[in-house]
Coordinates of C-alpha atoms in Angstrom, one line a residue:
M10 CA -41.7 -18.5 105.7
D11 CA -39.6 -21.7 105.3
N12 CA -39.5 -24.5 107.9
R13 CA -36.4 -23.2 109.7
Q14 CA -37.9 -19.8 110.0
K15 CA -41.0 -21.4 111.5
Q16 CA -38.8 -23.1 114.0
V17 CA -37.1 -19.8 114.8
L18 CA -40.4 -18.0 115.3
S19 CA -41.7 -20.8 117.5
A20 CA -38.5 -20.7 119.6
I21 CA -38.7 -16.9 120.0
V22 CA -42.3 -17.1 121.2
D23 CA -41.3 -19.8 123.7
L24 CA -38.3 -17.9 125.0
Y25 CA -40.1 -14.6 125.2
T26 CA -43.0 -16.2 127.0
E27 CA -40.6 -17.6 129.6
T28 CA -38.3 -14.6 130.1
A29 CA -40.2 -11.4 128.9
L30 CA -36.9 -10.4 127.3
P31 CA -36.2 -9.7 123.6
V32 CA -34.6 -12.8 122.1
G33 CA -31.3 -12.7 120.3
S34 CA -29.5 -15.2 118.1
Q35 CA -27.3 -16.4 120.9
A36 CA -30.2 -17.2 123.1
L37 CA -31.8 -19.2 120.2
L38 CA -28.6 -21.2 119.8
E39 CA -28.7 -22.0 123.5
H40 CA -32.3 -22.9 123.4
S41 CA -32.4 -25.2 120.3
D42 CA -30.1 -27.0 117.9
F43 CA -30.9 -25.4 114.5
G44 CA -27.8 -26.8 112.8
V45 CA -26.8 -23.4 111.5
S46 CA -24.6 -20.5 112.6
S47 CA -25.6 -17.5 114.6
A48 CA -25.2 -15.3 111.5
T49 CA -27.8 -17.5 109.6
L50 CA -30.2 -17.2 112.5
R51 CA -29.8 -13.4 112.5
S52 CA -30.6 -13.5 108.8
D53 CA -33.7 -15.5 109.5
M54 CA -34.8 -13.1 112.2
V55 CA -34.3 -10.1 109.9
A56 CA -36.5 -11.9 107.3
L57 CA -39.2 -12.6 109.8
E58 CA -39.1 -9.0 110.9
E59 CA -39.5 -7.7 107.4
E60 CA -42.5 -10.1 106.9
G61 CA -44.2 -8.7 110.0
Y62 CA -43.7 -11.6 112.4
L63 CA -41.1 -10.0 114.7
Y64 CA -40.1 -6.6 115.7
Q65 CA -37.0 -5.1 117.4
P66 CA -37.8 -2.8 120.3
H67 CA -34.4 -1.3 120.4
I68 CA -31.6 -1.2 117.8
S69 CA -29.3 -3.3 120.0
A70 CA -32.0 -5.6 121.3
G71 CA -33.2 -9.0 120.2
R72 CA -36.6 -9.6 118.7
I73 CA -40.2 -9.8 120.1
P74 CA -43.2 -11.5 118.4
T75 CA -45.8 -9.2 116.8
D76 CA -49.5 -9.8 116.9
Q77 CA -49.1 -11.5 113.5
G78 CA -46.3 -13.6 114.8
Y79 CA -48.4 -14.8 117.8
R80 CA -51.3 -15.5 115.5
T81 CA -49.2 -17.7 113.2
Y82 CA -47.7 -19.5 116.3
V83 CA -51.2 -20.2 117.7
E84 CA -52.7 -21.4 114.4
E85 CA -49.8 -23.3 113.0
M86 CA -47.2 -24.2 115.7
M87 CA -48.8 -24.3 119.1
G88 CA -50.6 -27.7 119.1
D89 CA -52.7 -28.9 122.0
K90 CA -51.4 -29.2 125.6
P91 CA -53.7 -31.4 127.6
L92 CA -54.3 -30.2 131.2
S93 CA -52.2 -32.1 133.6
R94 CA -53.9 -34.8 135.7
R95 CA -53.0 -32.8 138.8
D96 CA -54.7 -29.7 137.6
Q97 CA -57.7 -31.7 136.5
E98 CA -58.1 -33.2 139.9
H99 CA -57.6 -29.9 141.6
L100 CA -60.5 -28.3 139.6
Q101 CA -62.7 -31.3 140.1
K102 CA -62.2 -31.3 143.9
E103 CA -62.9 -27.6 144.2
L104 CA -66.1 -27.8 142.1
L105 CA -67.2 -30.9 144.1
Q106 CA -66.9 -29.0 147.3
L107 CA -68.7 -25.9 146.0
R108 CA -71.6 -28.0 144.6
A109 CA -71.9 -29.7 148.0
K110 CA -72.2 -26.4 149.7
H111 CA -74.6 -25.0 147.0
T112 CA -72.1 -22.2 146.5
R113 CA -72.3 -19.9 143.5
L114 CA -69.5 -20.9 141.3
G115 CA -68.7 -17.6 139.5
R116 CA -66.1 -16.0 141.8
T117 CA -64.4 -19.3 142.8
T118 CA -64.2 -20.4 139.2
A119 CA -62.5 -17.2 138.3
K120 CA -60.1 -17.6 141.3
L121 CA -59.2 -21.1 140.2
L122 CA -58.5 -20.1 136.6
S123 CA -56.4 -17.2 137.8
A124 CA -54.4 -19.3 140.2
L125 CA -53.6 -22.0 137.6
S126 CA -52.9 -19.5 134.7
G127 CA -51.2 -16.7 136.6
N128 CA -53.4 -14.2 134.8
L129 CA -56.7 -12.4 135.2
A130 CA -59.7 -14.7 134.9
V131 CA -63.4 -13.9 134.3
S132 CA -66.3 -16.2 135.0
G133 CA -70.0 -15.7 135.3
I134 CA -73.6 -16.1 134.2
L135 CA -75.1 -13.7 131.7
R136 CA -78.7 -12.4 132.0
K137 CA -79.5 -14.6 135.0
P138 CA -83.3 -14.8 135.4
A139 CA -85.0 -13.3 138.3
R140 CA -85.9 -15.7 141.1
H141 CA -87.1 -15.8 144.7
T142 CA -84.4 -16.7 147.2
S143 CA -84.7 -18.9 150.2
D144 CA -85.0 -16.0 152.6
G145 CA -88.1 -14.7 150.8
T146 CA -86.4 -11.8 148.9
E147 CA -86.3 -11.5 145.2
D148 CA -83.1 -11.8 143.1
V149 CA -83.7 -9.3 140.3
G150 CA -81.5 -11.2 137.9
G151 CA -79.1 -9.8 135.3
D152 CA -75.5 -10.6 134.7
E153 CA -73.5 -12.2 137.5
V154 CA -69.8 -11.9 136.5
Y155 CA -66.7 -12.0 138.5
D156 CA -63.0 -11.4 137.8
F157 CA -60.0 -12.4 139.8
G158 CA -56.3 -11.9 139.4
M159 CA -55.7 -8.2 138.8
K160 CA -52.8 -8.3 141.2
E161 CA -51.1 -11.1 139.2
L162 CA -51.7 -9.2 135.9
I163 CA -50.3 -5.8 137.0
E164 CA -47.2 -7.5 138.3
K165 CA -46.3 -8.6 134.8
P166 CA -43.4 -6.6 133.2
E167 CA -45.6 -5.5 130.4
F168 CA -47.7 -3.3 132.7
Q169 CA -45.0 -1.5 134.7
A170 CA -45.5 1.7 132.7
L171 CA -48.0 3.9 134.5
D172 CA -50.0 4.8 131.3
D173 CA -50.4 1.1 130.4
L174 CA -51.4 0.2 134.0
C175 CA -54.0 2.9 134.3
R176 CA -55.6 2.0 130.9
L177 CA -55.7 -1.7 131.9
V178 CA -57.3 -1.0 135.4
E179 CA -59.8 1.4 133.9
T180 CA -60.8 -1.1 131.2
M181 CA -61.2 -4.0 133.7
D182 CA -63.3 -1.8 136.0
S183 CA -65.9 -1.6 133.3
L184 CA -65.6 -5.1 131.9
D185 CA -69.1 -6.1 132.7
E186 CA -70.3 -3.4 130.3
K187 CA -68.4 -5.0 127.5
L188 CA -69.7 -8.6 127.7
D189 CA -72.4 -8.2 125.1
G190 CA -69.8 -7.2 122.5
I191 CA -67.7 -10.2 123.5
M192 CA -70.6 -12.7 123.2
L193 CA -71.4 -11.5 119.7
R194 CA -68.0 -12.8 118.7
L195 CA -68.7 -16.2 120.3
K196 CA -71.9 -17.3 118.4
D197 CA -70.3 -20.5 117.3
G198 CA -69.9 -21.7 120.9
E199 CA -66.2 -22.4 120.4
T200 CA -63.2 -21.2 122.4
H201 CA -61.6 -18.2 120.8
I202 CA -58.2 -16.6 121.2
F203 CA -57.9 -12.9 120.6
I204 CA -54.5 -11.4 120.3
G205 CA -53.6 -7.8 120.8
N206 CA -55.5 -5.6 118.3
E207 CA -58.0 -8.4 117.6
N208 CA -59.2 -8.0 121.2
P209 CA -63.0 -7.2 121.3
I210 CA -62.3 -5.1 124.4
A211 CA -61.0 -1.7 123.5
G212 CA -58.1 -0.4 125.6
I213 CA -56.2 -3.7 126.2
D214 CA -54.5 -4.2 122.8
N215 CA -51.3 -5.1 124.7
C216 CA -53.2 -8.2 126.1
S217 CA -54.5 -11.4 124.7
M218 CA -57.8 -13.1 125.8
I219 CA -58.9 -16.7 125.6
V220 CA -62.7 -16.8 126.0
A221 CA -65.4 -19.4 125.7
P222 CA -69.2 -19.4 126.3
Y223 CA -70.9 -22.3 128.0
Q224 CA -74.3 -23.4 129.2
N225 CA -74.6 -24.8 132.7
R226 CA -76.8 -27.6 133.9
G227 CA -79.6 -25.2 134.6
G228 CA -79.6 -23.9 131.0
E229 CA -78.0 -20.5 132.0
Q230 CA -75.6 -19.0 129.6
G231 CA -72.1 -18.4 131.0
I232 CA -68.7 -17.1 130.0
L233 CA -65.1 -18.0 130.9
A234 CA -62.1 -15.9 130.0
I235 CA -58.4 -15.6 130.8
I236 CA -56.8 -12.2 130.1
G237 CA -53.0 -11.8 130.2
P238 CA -50.0 -10.4 128.3
K239 CA -49.6 -11.4 124.7
R240 CA -46.7 -13.7 125.8
M241 CA -49.1 -15.9 127.8
E242 CA -49.0 -19.7 127.7
Y243 CA -51.7 -20.1 125.0
A244 CA -51.9 -23.9 124.9
K245 CA -52.1 -24.3 128.6
N246 CA -54.6 -21.5 129.1
K247 CA -56.8 -22.8 126.3
S248 CA -56.8 -26.2 127.9
L249 CA -57.8 -24.7 131.3
I250 CA -60.7 -22.8 129.8
E251 CA -62.0 -25.8 127.9
Y252 CA -61.7 -28.2 130.8
M253 CA -63.5 -25.8 133.1
K254 CA -66.2 -25.3 130.4
K255 CA -66.6 -29.1 130.3
L256 CA -67.0 -29.4 134.0
L257 CA -69.5 -26.5 134.2
S258 CA -71.5 -27.5 131.2
S259 CA -71.8 -31.2 131.8
S260 CA -74.3 -33.3 133.8
L261 CA -71.4 -35.4 135.1
V262 CA -71.3 -36.3 138.7
I263 CA -67.9 -36.0 140.4
V264 CA -67.3 -38.9 142.8
V265 CA -64.3 -39.2 145.1
M266 CA -63.2 -42.6 146.4
G267 CA -60.1 -42.5 148.5
N268 CA -57.6 -40.4 146.5
V269 CA -59.2 -41.3 143.1
I270 CA -61.7 -39.0 141.4
Y271 CA -64.3 -40.4 139.0
L272 CA -66.5 -38.6 136.5
M273 CA -69.8 -40.4 136.1
K274 CA -72.9 -39.7 134.0

């Protein structure tokens, strides 16, 4: 793949992420100045298709990235996209309020990640130890995992076909049973991006998942994940996961003075 073909692939990923429509040469010309003709771009797209980076869903349609195309984009072209200051402050304020109320963070963390990403989010503590609660009963422990955003996910164009929708809902209903297999893939403690067939969850090969383990201030092992269509905003969602992981893992104290938020050790 030469430099211009890399630019073409990157532009197709960006356009398809935005529109969910197959991308043709004319749309590419309107999107970026490649300095070449439409015919040359079509030739580049054919070459990328032959090499496995793109495919054409219909003979008269434009092209869509394959799993291999997305993987190349993520590893070689995506770069980092720091979380906006506004989103950082939103997450900080929400967590501050929850900690002040001694509220369990799992469900609200998933809700925040879903709202900011527009996808399904998962958050929780794995193998939570048994403990006595304040009302004298015993919490028997185990996994405490929440997901939020199924409505957002099933409204995506990719999941309008009934078979795809049913498979997705069935898989998500039993997500908690698949966490051990996911954690085995996260032994290095890093954030991982699984695309399509790479997905450790069988049955959602038309999705991508960004997932990270973390350890909270109490030493409990947790998991954060965003699951969405393969055309998700990878850089933004990775930043969301990593910033939330930082907040949940750290011993930082969040202090609000006026409209300014400070993170203090």
